[in-house]
Structure formats: C-alpha cells, structure tokens
XYZ file of N, CA and C in Angstrom:
591
model
N -95.771 41.789 64.253
C -95.154 42.088 65.537
C -93.635 42.014 65.377
N -92.951 42.967 66.023
C -91.491 43.048 65.927
C -90.846 41.915 66.718
N -89.859 41.213 66.127
C -89.226 40.108 66.862
C -88.469 40.619 68.086
N -88.548 39.862 69.151
C -87.878 40.217 70.411
C -86.390 39.885 70.303
N -85.556 40.843 70.621
C -84.112 40.637 70.583
C -83.617 40.583 72.021
N -82.892 39.519 72.368
C -82.441 39.399 73.753
C -81.357 40.411 74.108
N -80.664 40.987 73.100
C -79.691 42.061 73.340
C -79.965 43.167 72.326
N -80.969 44.028 72.617
C -81.365 45.025 71.630
C -80.300 46.074 71.361
N -79.415 46.328 72.302
C -78.404 47.375 72.133
C -77.016 46.751 72.132
N -76.771 45.881 71.182
C -75.497 45.159 71.161
C -74.323 46.098 70.956
N -74.522 47.203 70.246
C -73.429 48.138 70.006
C -72.971 48.777 71.318
N -73.924 48.966 72.259
C -73.583 49.532 73.557
C -72.569 48.653 74.286
N -72.623 47.375 74.072
C -71.725 46.437 74.735
C -70.398 46.280 73.997
N -70.207 47.029 72.937
C -68.956 46.970 72.198
C -68.984 46.060 70.999
N -70.024 45.305 70.865
C -70.109 44.357 69.748
C -70.747 45.048 68.546
N -70.136 44.873 67.397
C -70.722 45.319 66.134
C -71.110 44.039 65.410
N -72.380 43.651 65.585
C -72.852 42.368 65.066
C -72.977 42.387 63.549
N -73.129 41.224 62.986
C -73.289 41.044 61.543
C -72.131 41.648 60.760
N -70.962 41.531 61.308
C -69.777 42.072 60.644
C -69.224 41.046 59.666
N -68.792 41.530 58.521
C -68.176 40.607 57.557
C -66.659 40.600 57.713
N -66.153 41.333 58.751
C -64.718 41.345 58.999
C -64.308 40.059 59.703
N -63.203 39.457 59.302
C -62.714 38.280 60.031
C -61.932 38.720 61.273
N -61.823 37.861 62.242
C -61.023 38.132 63.443
C -59.568 38.324 63.027
N -58.892 39.335 63.579
C -57.516 39.657 63.203
C -56.495 38.702 63.798
N -56.915 37.844 64.717
C -55.974 36.895 65.309
C -55.645 35.812 64.281
N -54.366 35.512 64.070
C -53.991 34.511 63.048
C -54.654 33.158 63.293
N -55.263 32.630 62.254
C -55.852 31.298 62.307
C -57.256 31.255 62.862
N -57.848 32.386 63.256
C -59.197 32.389 63.821
C -60.210 32.621 62.696
N -61.247 31.783 62.635
C -62.264 31.899 61.584
C -63.514 32.635 62.049
N -63.558 33.052 63.327
C -64.727 33.759 63.868
C -64.818 35.169 63.271
N -66.041 35.772 63.260
C -66.153 37.150 62.769
C -65.537 38.130 63.771
N -64.923 39.187 63.238
C -64.332 40.226 64.085
C -65.384 41.261 64.460
N -66.008 41.076 65.622
C -67.113 41.950 66.041
C -66.705 42.988 67.085
N -65.457 42.933 67.577
C -65.016 43.850 68.623
C -63.782 44.618 68.166
N -63.821 45.919 68.324
C -62.745 46.786 67.852
C -61.646 46.906 68.906
N -60.403 46.934 68.450
C -59.238 47.121 69.313
C -58.370 48.214 68.696
N -57.502 48.855 69.498
C -56.647 49.914 68.948
C -55.808 49.426 67.781
N -55.429 50.349 66.883
C -54.630 49.938 65.718
C -53.229 49.514 66.118
N -52.586 48.846 65.215
C -51.191 48.469 65.426
C -50.336 49.716 65.522
N -49.206 49.631 66.221
C -48.280 50.751 66.324
C -47.833 51.161 64.925
N -47.886 52.462 64.666
C -47.473 52.964 63.367
C -48.594 52.960 62.354
N -49.768 52.376 62.699
C -50.876 52.320 61.741
C -51.546 53.673 61.576
N -51.274 54.621 62.484
C -51.888 55.941 62.372
C -51.056 56.902 61.558
N -49.985 56.422 60.913
C -49.095 57.303 60.165
C -49.648 57.665 58.794
N -50.802 57.157 58.454
C -51.401 57.451 57.152
C -52.432 58.571 57.299
N -52.889 59.081 56.185
C -53.952 60.078 56.221
C -55.284 59.371 56.403
N -56.167 59.974 57.175
C -57.486 59.394 57.391
C -57.620 58.809 58.778
N -58.775 58.223 59.050
C -59.011 57.675 60.392
C -58.118 56.476 60.657
N -57.872 56.157 61.950
C -57.014 55.005 62.268
C -57.665 53.702 61.815
N -56.843 52.749 61.452
C -57.330 51.440 61.020
C -57.341 50.516 62.234
N -58.513 50.332 62.791
C -58.636 49.497 63.978
C -58.493 48.024 63.630
N -58.131 47.247 64.640
C -58.118 45.799 64.515
C -59.464 45.286 65.020
N -59.941 44.207 64.437
C -61.223 43.631 64.836
C -60.993 42.189 65.273
N -61.528 41.865 66.467
C -61.338 40.528 67.031
C -62.676 39.889 67.372
N -62.651 38.585 67.516
C -63.808 37.877 68.069
C -63.792 38.099 69.593
N -64.843 37.664 70.271
C -64.956 37.913 71.708
C -63.783 37.323 72.490
N -63.411 36.090 72.223
C -62.316 35.460 72.979
C -60.988 36.178 72.765
N -60.731 36.582 71.537
C -59.444 37.213 71.255
C -59.405 38.682 71.695
N -60.534 39.380 71.703
C -60.514 40.749 72.225
C -60.344 40.726 73.743
N -60.883 39.693 74.395
C -60.663 39.545 75.840
C -59.179 39.294 76.122
N -58.556 38.461 75.323
C -57.124 38.188 75.501
C -56.303 39.450 75.234
N -56.700 40.197 74.201
C -55.994 41.445 73.902
C -56.115 42.424 75.067
N -57.332 42.601 75.589
C -57.549 43.535 76.699
C -56.792 43.115 77.945
N -56.713 41.812 78.210
C -55.997 41.333 79.394
C -54.504 41.631 79.295
N -53.968 41.663 78.086
C -52.537 41.907 77.919
C -52.183 43.331 77.567
N -53.200 44.211 77.463
C -52.937 45.589 77.051
C -52.343 46.381 78.207
N -51.267 47.110 77.946
C -50.606 47.917 78.962
C -50.456 49.338 78.425
N -51.217 50.255 78.981
C -51.182 51.651 78.549
C -49.777 52.237 78.667
N -49.038 51.839 79.686
C -47.729 52.414 79.976
C -46.585 51.711 79.248
N -46.901 50.740 78.428
C -45.866 49.994 77.718
C -45.041 50.937 76.840
N -43.718 50.887 76.987
C -42.831 51.729 76.192
C -42.540 53.084 76.813
N -43.157 53.423 77.948
C -42.910 54.709 78.604
C -41.761 54.571 79.594
N -41.041 55.665 79.768
C -39.991 55.686 80.787
C -40.637 55.877 82.157
N -39.854 55.704 83.210
C -40.383 55.870 84.567
C -40.890 57.289 84.786
N -40.173 58.287 84.249
C -40.620 59.683 84.395
C -41.931 59.922 83.654
N -42.079 59.353 82.464
C -43.320 59.522 81.696
C -44.495 58.862 82.419
N -44.265 57.708 83.021
C -45.324 57.038 83.781
C -45.708 57.884 84.983
N -44.720 58.437 85.672
C -44.992 59.290 86.831
C -45.818 60.512 86.420
N -45.447 61.149 85.311
C -46.186 62.323 84.832
C -47.630 61.965 84.490
N -47.857 60.798 83.882
C -49.206 60.386 83.491
C -50.061 59.998 84.687
N -49.429 59.558 85.792
C -50.182 59.091 86.949
C -50.363 60.138 88.035
N -49.654 61.242 87.982
C -49.752 62.200 89.080
C -51.152 62.810 89.128
N -51.601 63.235 90.294
C -52.997 63.668 90.466
C -53.423 64.839 89.573
N -52.512 65.736 89.249
C -52.900 66.913 88.477
C -52.635 66.779 86.989
N -52.375 65.583 86.503
C -52.088 65.402 85.084
C -53.250 65.903 84.244
N -52.955 66.789 83.306
C -53.979 67.336 82.430
C -54.594 68.632 82.916
N -54.296 69.050 84.151
C -54.907 70.267 84.707
C -54.039 71.504 84.524
N -52.913 71.377 83.823
C -52.032 72.524 83.655
C -52.621 73.562 82.702
N -53.482 73.110 81.797
C -54.075 74.026 80.813
C -55.255 74.754 81.432
N -55.492 76.003 80.971
C -56.661 76.741 81.422
C -57.917 76.122 80.830
N -59.011 76.206 81.556
C -60.269 75.739 80.998
C -60.683 76.663 79.868
N -61.558 76.197 79.009
C -61.924 76.966 77.826
C -62.513 78.326 78.193
N -63.333 78.391 79.246
C -63.962 79.658 79.617
C -62.932 80.693 80.034
N -61.789 80.247 80.589
C -60.772 81.170 81.055
C -59.560 81.205 80.134
N -59.692 80.645 78.967
C -58.586 80.622 78.020
C -58.407 81.994 77.383
N -57.158 82.382 77.161
C -56.879 83.666 76.525
C -56.753 83.524 75.009
N -57.006 82.330 74.501
C -56.810 82.094 73.075
C -58.114 82.084 72.301
N -59.242 82.387 72.968
C -60.500 82.388 72.239
C -60.483 83.509 71.212
N -61.134 83.283 70.085
C -61.072 84.229 68.969
C -61.649 85.583 69.369
N -60.827 86.616 69.305
C -61.272 87.980 69.528
C -61.706 88.295 70.941
N -61.518 87.385 71.885
C -61.968 87.630 73.248
C -60.903 87.119 74.205
N -60.575 87.928 75.172
C -59.613 87.494 76.170
C -60.257 86.572 77.187
N -61.598 86.560 77.248
C -62.279 85.718 78.223
C -62.129 86.284 79.620
N -62.933 85.837 80.555
C -62.800 86.346 81.921
C -61.486 85.888 82.540
N -60.944 86.711 83.401
C -59.718 86.363 84.105
C -59.993 86.446 85.591
N -59.269 85.663 86.380
C -59.480 85.726 87.829
C -59.171 87.111 88.359
N -58.306 87.857 87.700
C -57.991 89.205 88.162
C -59.182 90.151 88.011
N -60.176 89.762 87.190
C -61.364 90.601 87.034
C -62.299 90.505 88.236
N -62.051 89.557 89.132
C -62.937 89.332 90.259
C -62.171 89.543 91.557
N -62.851 90.123 92.539
C -62.189 90.295 93.821
C -62.238 89.007 94.636
N -63.154 88.099 94.292
C -63.287 86.847 95.012
C -63.740 85.789 94.021
N -63.025 84.670 93.856
C -63.431 83.658 92.887
C -64.853 83.145 93.105
N -65.320 83.088 94.347
C -66.685 82.618 94.575
C -67.710 83.601 94.023
N -67.400 84.878 94.051
C -68.296 85.839 93.415
C -68.338 85.596 91.914
N -67.219 85.203 91.335
C -67.178 84.925 89.898
C -68.087 83.755 89.567
N -68.051 82.727 90.389
C -68.877 81.556 90.137
C -70.339 81.879 90.388
N -70.625 82.565 91.490
C -72.007 82.898 91.820
C -72.649 83.808 90.798
N -71.863 84.660 90.190
C -72.394 85.595 89.203
C -72.329 85.026 87.792
N -71.990 83.736 87.667
C -71.865 83.093 86.361
C -70.945 83.884 85.452
N -69.777 84.209 85.970
C -68.721 84.890 85.242
C -69.078 86.320 84.863
N -70.030 86.915 85.562
C -70.310 88.335 85.310
C -69.162 89.140 85.900
N -68.536 89.950 85.094
C -67.384 90.701 85.570
C -67.821 91.837 86.481
N -67.041 92.071 87.518
C -67.339 93.196 88.390
C -66.728 94.438 87.765
N -67.529 95.453 87.633
C -67.053 96.685 87.006
C -66.131 97.410 87.975
N -64.946 97.816 87.535
C -64.069 98.545 88.443
C -64.637 99.920 88.748
N -64.414 100.364 89.965
C -64.870 101.699 90.363
C -63.905 102.740 89.812
N -64.205 103.992 90.052
C -63.384 105.088 89.517
C -61.929 104.940 89.949
N -61.714 104.419 91.172
C -60.342 104.250 91.658
C -59.689 102.996 91.095
N -60.445 102.206 90.326
C -59.905 100.997 89.726
C -60.101 99.756 90.567
N -60.747 99.877 91.746
C -60.970 98.719 92.612
C -62.363 98.145 92.337
N -62.473 96.848 92.257
C -63.750 96.194 91.959
C -64.537 95.933 93.238
N -65.862 95.876 93.099
C -66.748 95.567 94.218
C -67.025 94.068 94.249
N -67.036 93.501 95.437
C -67.422 92.096 95.577
C -68.940 92.022 95.695
N -69.477 90.821 95.680
C -70.918 90.640 95.857
C -71.383 91.143 97.211
N -70.586 90.891 98.247
C -70.930 91.375 99.593
C -70.906 92.899 99.638
N -69.952 93.529 98.938
C -69.913 94.993 98.858
C -71.204 95.530 98.249
N -71.650 94.898 97.184
C -72.874 95.343 96.504
C -74.099 95.213 97.406
N -74.189 94.080 98.111
C -75.325 93.887 99.017
C -75.302 94.918 100.147
N -74.127 95.225 100.645
C -74.021 96.210 101.721
C -74.401 97.603 101.228
N -73.985 97.953 100.030
C -74.379 99.244 99.453
C -75.890 99.313 99.266
N -76.480 98.204 98.853
C -77.932 98.160 98.688
C -78.636 98.347 100.027
N -78.099 97.731 101.089
C -78.672 97.887 102.427
C -78.655 99.348 102.855
N -77.582 100.047 102.524
C -77.465 101.464 102.892
C -78.186 102.377 101.913
N -78.656 101.828 100.801
C -79.359 102.647 99.812
C -78.435 103.535 99.010
N -77.212 103.059 98.785
C -76.210 103.829 98.036
C -75.999 103.229 96.655
N -75.576 104.053 95.716
C -75.275 103.578 94.369
C -73.902 102.917 94.361
N -73.610 102.176 93.290
C -72.345 101.444 93.190
C -71.131 102.360 93.082
N -71.336 103.616 92.705
C -70.204 104.535 92.570
C -69.999 105.404 93.807
N -70.656 105.066 94.916
C -70.507 105.843 96.152
C -69.063 105.783 96.642
N -68.598 106.894 97.200
C -67.236 106.930 97.747
C -67.285 106.834 99.269
N -66.111 106.869 99.887
C -66.017 106.713 101.341
C -66.744 107.844 102.074
N -66.696 109.046 101.536
C -67.365 110.194 102.150
C -68.883 110.000 102.144
N -69.429 109.570 100.985
C -70.871 109.322 100.886
C -71.282 108.186 101.816
N -70.407 107.227 101.996
C -70.667 106.097 102.876
C -70.829 106.564 104.327
N -69.894 107.381 104.795
C -69.971 107.888 106.172
C -71.214 108.750 106.379
N -71.515 109.599 105.411
C -72.667 110.495 105.503
C -73.974 109.700 105.580
N -74.108 108.693 104.724
C -75.323 107.891 104.713
C -75.450 107.067 105.985
N -74.346 106.545 106.490
C -74.363 105.771 107.725
C -74.855 106.631 108.887
N -74.335 107.839 108.999
C -74.761 108.744 110.076
C -76.251 109.048 109.971
N -76.708 109.266 108.765
C -78.129 109.579 108.533
C -79.037 108.421 108.957
N -78.654 107.189 108.582
C -79.487 106.036 108.912
C -79.432 105.680 110.395
N -78.281 105.861 111.036
C -78.198 105.598 112.477
C -79.101 106.563 113.223
N -79.098 107.850 112.838
C -79.993 108.829 113.479
C -81.459 108.452 113.255
N -81.767 107.937 112.065
C -83.151 107.587 111.751
C -83.633 106.388 112.567
N -82.776 105.335 112.736
C -83.216 104.089 113.343
C -82.876 103.936 114.828
N -81.983 104.750 115.377
C -81.558 104.554 116.760
C -82.698 104.910 117.714
N -82.939 104.054 118.741
C -84.038 104.313 119.687
C -83.897 105.648 120.433
N -82.658 106.104 120.707
C -82.468 107.370 121.421
C -82.984 108.551 120.610
N -83.019 108.429 119.288
C -83.493 109.517 118.424
C -84.976 109.382 118.105
N -85.570 108.239 118.519
C -86.975 107.979 118.215
C -87.817 107.844 119.478
N -87.426 108.526 120.512
C -88.212 108.502 121.759
C -88.281 107.125 122.394
N -87.204 106.318 122.233
C -87.164 104.985 122.843
C -87.851 103.912 122.021
N -88.315 104.236 120.811
C -88.979 103.249 119.939
C -87.951 102.227 119.441
N -88.170 100.952 119.777
C -87.217 99.898 119.423
C -87.673 99.080 118.209
N -88.662 99.529 117.489
C -89.177 98.756 116.355
C -88.216 98.729 115.166
N -87.226 99.616 115.152
C -86.287 99.690 114.019
C -84.927 99.068 114.332
N -84.853 98.283 115.425
C -83.560 97.722 115.820
C -82.985 96.759 114.769
N -83.833 95.964 114.128
C -83.340 95.023 113.109
C -82.737 95.793 111.937
N -83.411 96.865 111.522
C -82.884 97.684 110.422
C -81.580 98.345 110.842
N -81.494 98.794 112.085
C -80.269 99.424 112.594
C -79.113 98.424 112.587
N -79.366 97.180 113.014
C -78.311 96.165 113.003
C -77.806 95.918 111.577
N -78.719 95.854 110.603
C -78.316 95.653 109.211
C -77.459 96.809 108.713
N -77.830 98.035 109.074
C -77.071 99.211 108.648
C -75.667 99.176 109.251
N -75.568 98.857 110.525
C -74.260 98.814 111.206
C -73.388 97.719 110.588
N -73.959 96.528 110.334
C -73.201 95.428 109.737
C -72.706 95.800 108.341
N -73.586 96.418 107.548
C -73.201 96.823 106.191
C -72.090 97.859 106.231
N -72.193 98.829 107.113
C -71.170 99.875 107.195
C -69.838 99.293 107.668
N -69.884 98.414 108.675
C -68.645 97.805 109.180
C -67.945 97.016 108.076
N -68.742 96.331 107.245
C -68.137 95.595 106.137
C -67.496 96.553 105.138
N -68.238 97.571 104.735
C -67.762 98.462 103.662
C -66.560 99.289 104.104
N -66.504 99.712 105.340
C -65.377 100.570 105.747
C -64.044 99.786 105.753
N -64.140 98.432 105.809
C -62.935 97.607 105.738
C -62.728 97.000 104.354
N -63.679 97.198 103.464
C -63.591 96.589 102.125
C -62.483 97.245 101.303
N -61.746 96.455 100.494
C -60.674 97.008 99.653
C -61.166 98.088 98.696
N -62.411 97.999 98.255
C -62.951 98.985 97.316
C -63.084 100.358 97.937
N -63.120 100.429 99.270
C -63.260 101.716 99.972
C -62.021 102.073 100.767
N -60.931 101.378 100.530
C -59.688 101.632 101.289
C -59.074 102.948 100.860
C-alpha cells in the first residue's frame, strides 16, 4: 500500500522538498526549499537565471520586504500602475507581424461585433467596395436576394414581395402579415445600410 502523504502536492505550494541546496540567508543551516528571484545583475550571464533558495522563514521575510517598484522613478511607477498598462500592443490575432499574413483588421469589418460573432470571418466587399454586415446578410436572406444584389434589385424584389403578401392583393387574406412585416423590416434596414448607399 502506498504511504499517505499529508501534503501530496508540495510543489504546488512553492516548496521543492528534499533539496540539497542550503538556505541562501547568511548563517542559516536549514535547506533552501523555496525559490526567490535572483540577485540584481545575476541575469547578465548566458542561460537561465540563477535563483536564490531560502528556507520557509527566510523566504517569508524576503517576500515581506520585496518591493516591485524599488528603483523606479515616479513616472515609471505611474506607467506600470495605470489601468491600460500592457494594452498598447495589438493582440496576436490582429497583429500585422504574423509570418506571411496580415491577419484580420478592424477595417475588414463593418461592425466589430459582427467580427466577433463570425469568429473573425472577413466580410467580402461588394462590387462597390462596401462590406455587408451580418444584419445586411440576414435581411438579404429574408428578401431572397443574393449577396451581390444592388439597390435596383432590392427595390424590385421588395415591390414583388409586398404585392405577394399584402392583404389588399390577396382578397383580404391576412395570413401572410408576419411575412409582410419581415419583408418591410428587411427592406427598411437595407435601404439605409452603407452597403446600399
């Protein structure tokens, strides 16, 4: 039977048990089981940094006295603490430095939410160079038009569908009113959409 360990994941707690390293604090004979950042200037060599190793009491003392901002000017501290620190760079998906690919750009989308909803699927520009939004596409689908339809085709199809669904053209039959409302809403959206301007 495997012996029961009261702390089975000691490494998770920061302790590297059974270490033969001595504590880096002068005069301490305890084993150095906890890693601390290297001394200033210790990273000037080739290879990984040489960490300091302390016993539990001395690593606690080190952590209590550690000051991230030590040696920084007031302006440097302000820059490190401001809310947007680190956000000046583009995210990797939108970076222009990826090998052989410009990556998606916000200019490729008419609406950033469409970019997110489409998982960065680029909207293809129309013949006039204007891109369709997701709402434009849904409205075209409602009218039964292709993505390359122009303003003239839009008006023609709208007139055709209004004649088909309007109760005055169907002997007072109101069963198509929901379809008529969808057609009117889709047309009203598209006639004001930048892609059809």
